[in-house]
XYZ file of C-alpha atoms in Angstrom:
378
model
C 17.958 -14.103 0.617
C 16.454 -15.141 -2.626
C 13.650 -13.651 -4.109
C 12.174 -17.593 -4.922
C 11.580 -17.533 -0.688
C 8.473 -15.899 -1.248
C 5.622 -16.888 -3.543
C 2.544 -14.699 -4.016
C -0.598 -16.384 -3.347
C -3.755 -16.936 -5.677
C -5.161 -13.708 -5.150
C -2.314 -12.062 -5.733
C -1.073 -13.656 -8.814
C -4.577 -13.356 -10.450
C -4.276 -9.528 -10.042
C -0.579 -9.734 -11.246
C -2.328 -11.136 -14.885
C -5.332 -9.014 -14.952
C -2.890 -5.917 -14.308
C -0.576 -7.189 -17.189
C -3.409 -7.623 -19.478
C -4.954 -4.466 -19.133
C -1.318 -3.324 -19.894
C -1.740 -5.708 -23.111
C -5.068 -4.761 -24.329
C -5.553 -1.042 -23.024
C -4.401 1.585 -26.319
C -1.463 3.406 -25.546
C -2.622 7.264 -24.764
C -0.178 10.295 -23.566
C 0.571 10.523 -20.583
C -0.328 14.129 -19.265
C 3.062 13.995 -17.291
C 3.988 14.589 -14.173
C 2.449 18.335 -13.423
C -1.325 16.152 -14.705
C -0.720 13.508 -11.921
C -2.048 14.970 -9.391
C -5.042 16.042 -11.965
C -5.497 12.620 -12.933
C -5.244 11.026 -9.454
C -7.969 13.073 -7.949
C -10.033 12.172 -10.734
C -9.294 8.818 -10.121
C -10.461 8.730 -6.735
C -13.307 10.429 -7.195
C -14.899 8.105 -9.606
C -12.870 4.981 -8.063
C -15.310 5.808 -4.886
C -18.370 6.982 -7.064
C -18.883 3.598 -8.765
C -17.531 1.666 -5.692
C -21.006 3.117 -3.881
C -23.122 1.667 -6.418
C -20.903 -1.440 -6.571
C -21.657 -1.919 -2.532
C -25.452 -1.021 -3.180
C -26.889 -2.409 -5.855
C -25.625 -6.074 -4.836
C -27.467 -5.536 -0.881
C -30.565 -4.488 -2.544
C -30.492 -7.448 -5.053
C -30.032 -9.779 -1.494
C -32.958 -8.086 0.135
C -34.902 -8.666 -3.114
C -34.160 -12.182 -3.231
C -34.051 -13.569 0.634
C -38.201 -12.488 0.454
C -38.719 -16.012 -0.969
C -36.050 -17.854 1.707
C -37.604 -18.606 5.322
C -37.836 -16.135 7.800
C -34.896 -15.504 10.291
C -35.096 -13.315 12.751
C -33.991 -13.330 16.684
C -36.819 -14.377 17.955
C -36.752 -18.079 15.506
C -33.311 -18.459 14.722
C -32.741 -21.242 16.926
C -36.086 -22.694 14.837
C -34.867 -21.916 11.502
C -33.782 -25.290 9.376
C -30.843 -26.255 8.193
C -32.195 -25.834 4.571
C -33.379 -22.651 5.219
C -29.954 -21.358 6.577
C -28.275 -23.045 3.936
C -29.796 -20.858 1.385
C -29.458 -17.819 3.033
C -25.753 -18.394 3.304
C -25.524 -19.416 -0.108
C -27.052 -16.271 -1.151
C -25.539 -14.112 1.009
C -21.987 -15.446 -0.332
C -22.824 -15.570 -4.084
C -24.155 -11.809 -3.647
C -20.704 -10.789 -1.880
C -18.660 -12.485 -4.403
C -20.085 -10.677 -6.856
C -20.137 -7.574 -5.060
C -15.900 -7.917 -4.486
C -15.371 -9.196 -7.941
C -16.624 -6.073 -9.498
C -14.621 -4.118 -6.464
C -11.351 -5.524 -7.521
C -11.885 -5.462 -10.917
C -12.678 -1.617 -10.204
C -9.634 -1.341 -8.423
C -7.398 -3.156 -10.728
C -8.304 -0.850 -14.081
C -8.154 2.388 -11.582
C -4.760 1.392 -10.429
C -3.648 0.683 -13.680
C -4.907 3.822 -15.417
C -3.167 5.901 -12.120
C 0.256 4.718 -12.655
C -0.156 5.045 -16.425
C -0.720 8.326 -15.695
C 3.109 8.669 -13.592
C 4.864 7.154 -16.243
C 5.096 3.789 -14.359
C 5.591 0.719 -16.373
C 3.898 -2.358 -15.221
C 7.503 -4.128 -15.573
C 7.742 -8.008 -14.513
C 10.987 -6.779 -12.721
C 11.969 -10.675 -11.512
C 14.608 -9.699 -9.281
C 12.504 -7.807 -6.934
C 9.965 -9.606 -4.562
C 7.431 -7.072 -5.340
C 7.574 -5.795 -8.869
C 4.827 -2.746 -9.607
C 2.165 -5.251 -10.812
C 2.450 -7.414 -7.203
C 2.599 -3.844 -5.580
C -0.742 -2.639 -7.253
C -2.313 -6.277 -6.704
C -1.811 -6.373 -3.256
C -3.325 -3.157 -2.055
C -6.312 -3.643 -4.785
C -6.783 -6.888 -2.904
C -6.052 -5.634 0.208
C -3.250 -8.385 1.156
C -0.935 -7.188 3.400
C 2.679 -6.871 2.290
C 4.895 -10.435 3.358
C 6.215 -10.898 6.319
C 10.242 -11.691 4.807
C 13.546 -10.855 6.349
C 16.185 -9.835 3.921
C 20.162 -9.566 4.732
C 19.158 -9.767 8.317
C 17.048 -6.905 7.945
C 13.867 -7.647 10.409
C 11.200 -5.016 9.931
C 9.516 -6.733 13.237
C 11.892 -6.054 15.756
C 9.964 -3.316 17.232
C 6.983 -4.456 17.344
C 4.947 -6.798 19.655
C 4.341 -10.165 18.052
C 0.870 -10.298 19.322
C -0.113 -7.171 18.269
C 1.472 -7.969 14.955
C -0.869 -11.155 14.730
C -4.356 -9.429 15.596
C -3.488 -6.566 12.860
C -2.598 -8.996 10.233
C -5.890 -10.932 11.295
C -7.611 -7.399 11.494
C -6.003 -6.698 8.330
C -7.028 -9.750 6.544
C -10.784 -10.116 7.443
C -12.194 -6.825 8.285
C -13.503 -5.682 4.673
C -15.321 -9.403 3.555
C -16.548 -10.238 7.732
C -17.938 -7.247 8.122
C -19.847 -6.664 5.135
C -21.000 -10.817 5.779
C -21.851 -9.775 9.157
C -23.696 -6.542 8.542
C -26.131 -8.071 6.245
C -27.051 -11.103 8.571
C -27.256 -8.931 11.934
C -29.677 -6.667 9.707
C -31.479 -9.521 8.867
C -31.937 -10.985 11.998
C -32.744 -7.880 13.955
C -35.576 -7.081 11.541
C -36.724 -10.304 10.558
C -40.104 -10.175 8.606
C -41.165 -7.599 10.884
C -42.807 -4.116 9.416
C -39.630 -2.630 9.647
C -38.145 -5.517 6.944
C -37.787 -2.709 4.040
C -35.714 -0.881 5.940
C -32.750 -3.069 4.861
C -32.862 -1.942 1.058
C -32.263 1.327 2.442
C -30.266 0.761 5.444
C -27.724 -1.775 4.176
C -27.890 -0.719 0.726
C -26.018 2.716 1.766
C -24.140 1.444 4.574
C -22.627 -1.309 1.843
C -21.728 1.409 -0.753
C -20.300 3.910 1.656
C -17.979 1.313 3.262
C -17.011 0.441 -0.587
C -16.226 3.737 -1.370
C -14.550 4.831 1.794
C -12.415 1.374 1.057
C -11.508 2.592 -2.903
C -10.171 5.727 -1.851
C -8.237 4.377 0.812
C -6.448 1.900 -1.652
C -6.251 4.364 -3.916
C -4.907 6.943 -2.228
C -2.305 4.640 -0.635
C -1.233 3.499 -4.525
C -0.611 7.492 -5.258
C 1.677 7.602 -2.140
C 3.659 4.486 -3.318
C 3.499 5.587 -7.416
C 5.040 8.692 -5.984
C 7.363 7.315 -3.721
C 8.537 4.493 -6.432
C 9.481 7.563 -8.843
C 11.709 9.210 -5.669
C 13.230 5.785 -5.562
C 14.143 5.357 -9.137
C 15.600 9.163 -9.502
C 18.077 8.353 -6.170
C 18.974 5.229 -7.787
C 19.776 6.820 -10.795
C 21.463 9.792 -8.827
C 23.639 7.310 -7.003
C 24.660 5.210 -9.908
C 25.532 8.711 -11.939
C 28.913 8.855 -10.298
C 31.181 6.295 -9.202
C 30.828 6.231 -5.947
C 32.806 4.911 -2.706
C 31.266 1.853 -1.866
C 31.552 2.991 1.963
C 28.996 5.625 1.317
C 26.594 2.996 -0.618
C 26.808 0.794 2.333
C 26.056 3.678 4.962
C 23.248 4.570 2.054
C 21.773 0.631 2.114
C 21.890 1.383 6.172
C 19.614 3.812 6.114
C 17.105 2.002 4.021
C 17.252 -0.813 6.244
C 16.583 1.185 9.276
C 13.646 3.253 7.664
C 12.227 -0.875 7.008
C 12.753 -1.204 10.857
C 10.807 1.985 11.688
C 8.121 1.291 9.386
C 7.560 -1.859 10.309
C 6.856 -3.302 7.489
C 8.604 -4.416 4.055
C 7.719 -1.244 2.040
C 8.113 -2.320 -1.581
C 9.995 0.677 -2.313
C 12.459 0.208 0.198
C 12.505 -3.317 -1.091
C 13.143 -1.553 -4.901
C 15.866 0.549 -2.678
C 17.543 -1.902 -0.819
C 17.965 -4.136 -4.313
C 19.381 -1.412 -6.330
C 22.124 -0.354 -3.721
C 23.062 -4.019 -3.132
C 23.712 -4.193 -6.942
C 26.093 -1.700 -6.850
C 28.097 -3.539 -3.964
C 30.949 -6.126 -5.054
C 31.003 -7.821 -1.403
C 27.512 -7.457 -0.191
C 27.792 -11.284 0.767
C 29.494 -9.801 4.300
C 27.352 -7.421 5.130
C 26.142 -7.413 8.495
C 23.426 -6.055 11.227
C 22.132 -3.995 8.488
C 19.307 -3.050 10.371
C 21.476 -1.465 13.541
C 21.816 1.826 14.345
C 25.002 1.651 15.906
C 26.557 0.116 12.523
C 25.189 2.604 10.705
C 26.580 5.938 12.793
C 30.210 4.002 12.895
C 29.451 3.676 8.733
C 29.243 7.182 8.983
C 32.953 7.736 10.356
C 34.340 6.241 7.122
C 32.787 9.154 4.926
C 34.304 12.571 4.074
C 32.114 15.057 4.888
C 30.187 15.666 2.064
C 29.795 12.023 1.525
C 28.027 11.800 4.934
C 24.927 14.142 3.133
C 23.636 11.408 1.148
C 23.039 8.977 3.475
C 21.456 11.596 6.206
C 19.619 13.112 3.444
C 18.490 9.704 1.672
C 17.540 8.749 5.305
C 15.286 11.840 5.262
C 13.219 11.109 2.213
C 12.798 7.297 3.305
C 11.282 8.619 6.405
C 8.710 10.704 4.096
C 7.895 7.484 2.323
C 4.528 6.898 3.954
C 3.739 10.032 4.509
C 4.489 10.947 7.724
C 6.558 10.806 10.510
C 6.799 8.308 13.248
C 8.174 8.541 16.527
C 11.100 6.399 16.171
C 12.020 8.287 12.739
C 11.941 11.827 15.060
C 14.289 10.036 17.946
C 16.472 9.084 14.797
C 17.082 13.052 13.519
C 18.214 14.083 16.764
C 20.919 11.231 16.820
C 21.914 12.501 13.213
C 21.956 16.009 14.227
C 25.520 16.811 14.567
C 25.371 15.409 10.702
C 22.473 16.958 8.982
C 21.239 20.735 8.795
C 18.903 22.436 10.923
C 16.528 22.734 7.819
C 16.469 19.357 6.903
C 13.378 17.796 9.674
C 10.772 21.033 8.059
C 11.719 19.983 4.608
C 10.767 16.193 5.314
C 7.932 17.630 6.510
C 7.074 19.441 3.148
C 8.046 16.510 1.250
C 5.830 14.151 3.189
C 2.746 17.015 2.729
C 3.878 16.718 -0.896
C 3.220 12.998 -1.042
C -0.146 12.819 1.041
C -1.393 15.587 -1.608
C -0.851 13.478 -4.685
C 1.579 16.676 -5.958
C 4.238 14.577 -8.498
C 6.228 17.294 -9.319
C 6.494 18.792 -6.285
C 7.710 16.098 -4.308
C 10.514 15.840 -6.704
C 11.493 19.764 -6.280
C 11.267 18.704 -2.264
C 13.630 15.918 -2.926
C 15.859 17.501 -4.595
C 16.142 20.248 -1.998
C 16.864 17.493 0.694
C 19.628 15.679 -1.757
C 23.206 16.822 -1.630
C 24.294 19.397 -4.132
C 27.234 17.727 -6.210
C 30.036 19.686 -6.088
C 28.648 22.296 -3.950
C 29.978 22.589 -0.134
């Protein structure tokens, strides 16, 4: 599949440019290196939800301020309020948001930027990827999910309920702007002009900055997992293209990627970085088929000697610690692979995955490395 298939949207390409300009205009500062990450990222968070707070607040206390001088609404007249009337206190109630999530992403897009500075990630355009770092960081600052694309048969979906898929995407997509919309107007309406009216400068004015906040970190601490996990990616890469290697194992290798996409569920865009970098190292990746099966991938196995069967058990291991954790399918899928890997290898996923969720750089590495083969070692 070609990479043209997919085309970001608006959104996204707008925070593709603002990311590339702060790249641009922001002065080039050391990097603290990879024992500061974790320093850094904390900090990050911290004041990534501190100033998302008073982002949320200050913009529902300006709407109280302002809807004193539009007509009442409350439930008892709604049904009498005008058209007029309603149209301003949408209007307002819009501009006020907009505001509220153009500051949020703008927020978001400097903290994100100033995090992976601080890993040593470039901001590359990288146009043979889908999802270069800058689309990455854009998406999950603008909360767009990642794209629903197949690759080399590879279907990330086949697990999972389509109708379940649509409500989360839906979910997904509305959740953050609806329910802020929707808080503001049931607070209105419930309180109306009554004596209780001031209550919503202190009520939704809190309520608005928490869920802000609560929303930063989330983003943010999802962009340290994936800044972390993008580093893992590149040093395998570069592990794999060290030697010259049997292109049987690099196909059982790309296997395992794929199937860690399946039991995801979702397009990760570091198994996307993966899956790209392993097909470039394959002269005949045009016939490559069921990619995604687990029955092709144990028979890959059978071509390997057996120390060539430890990278793609192993590489399998850390793809399972991508997000973090470990999912049920991902468990069912070490016990098939346990007359291949070592007993120690499911508690050091664990530790690796810890790793990750804590923000700790160089510490995932020293995990990953204890998962990886030993060259020349038996």
């Amino acid at each position: 599949m070609s990479t043209d298939r997919y085309k970001p949207g608006i959104l996204e390409q707008w925070g593709r440019r603002v990311l590339i300009s702060l790249r641009t205009l922001t002065k080039e500062q050391k990097s603290e290196g990879e024992k500061g990450f974790s320093k850094v990222s904390k900090r990050l968070l911290f004041w990534g939800s501190f100033w998302s707070f008073w982002i949320g607040f200050f913009p529902s206390v300006l709407f109280v301020y302002l809807s004193v001088y539009l007509p009442p609404i409350s439930y008892e007249s709604f049904s009498k309020v005008s058209y007029e009337g309603l149209f301003w206190f949408v209007s307002l109630l819009t501009i006020v948001t907009v505001i509220e999530f153009y500051l949020l992403f703008r927020l978001g897009f400097y903290l994100s930027y100033q995090m992976a500075k601080a890993a040593d990630v470039e901001l590359a355009d990288e146009p043979e990827l889908i999802t270069p770092i800058p689309g990455m960081m854009a998406r999950l600052v603008l909360e767009i999910p990642d794209p629903r694309i197949r690759l080399y048969g590879i279907d990330p979906y086949k697990h999972l309920n389509e109708r379940a898929l649509f409500f989360r995407t839906l979910l997904y997509k509305s959740k953050v702007f609806l329910s802020n919309i929707f808080a503001k107007l049931m607070l209105k309406v419930i309180l109306g002009r009554t004596s209780l009216r001031f209550l919503i400068e202190y009520i939704s004015g809190p309520i608005t900055g928490i869920w802000d906040a609560v929303t930063t970190y989330m983003i943010l601490f999802e962009l340290r997992k994936r800044i972390i996990t993008r580093k893992l990616a590149d040093s395998i890469l570069l592990q794999i293209k060290a030697k010259n290697r049997n292109p049987k194992l690099i196909e059982s290798v790309l296997r395992t990627v794929a199937l860690s996409i399946v039991y995801t569920k979702t397009f990760h865009p570091n198994f996307e970085y993966l899956l790209f970098g392993l097909l470039g190292l394959l002269p005949k990746r045009a016939n490559l088929q069921n990619l995604d099966d687990w029955e092709h991938f144990v028979l890959s196995l059978q071509g390997l000697t057996t120390e060539e069967k430890k990278w793609p058990v192993s590489i399998f291991a850390i793809c399972a610690s991508f997000d973090g954790k470990l999912n049920a399918e991902e468990l069912n899928a070490f016990e098939g692979l346990s007359d291949h890997s070592p007993t120690w290898i499911l508690e050091r996923v664990r530790f690796l995955s810890a790793t990750i969720q804590k923000g700790e750089l160089t510490e995932s590495f020293l995990w990953m490395e204890k998962i990886l083969p030993k060259e020349g070692k038996t």
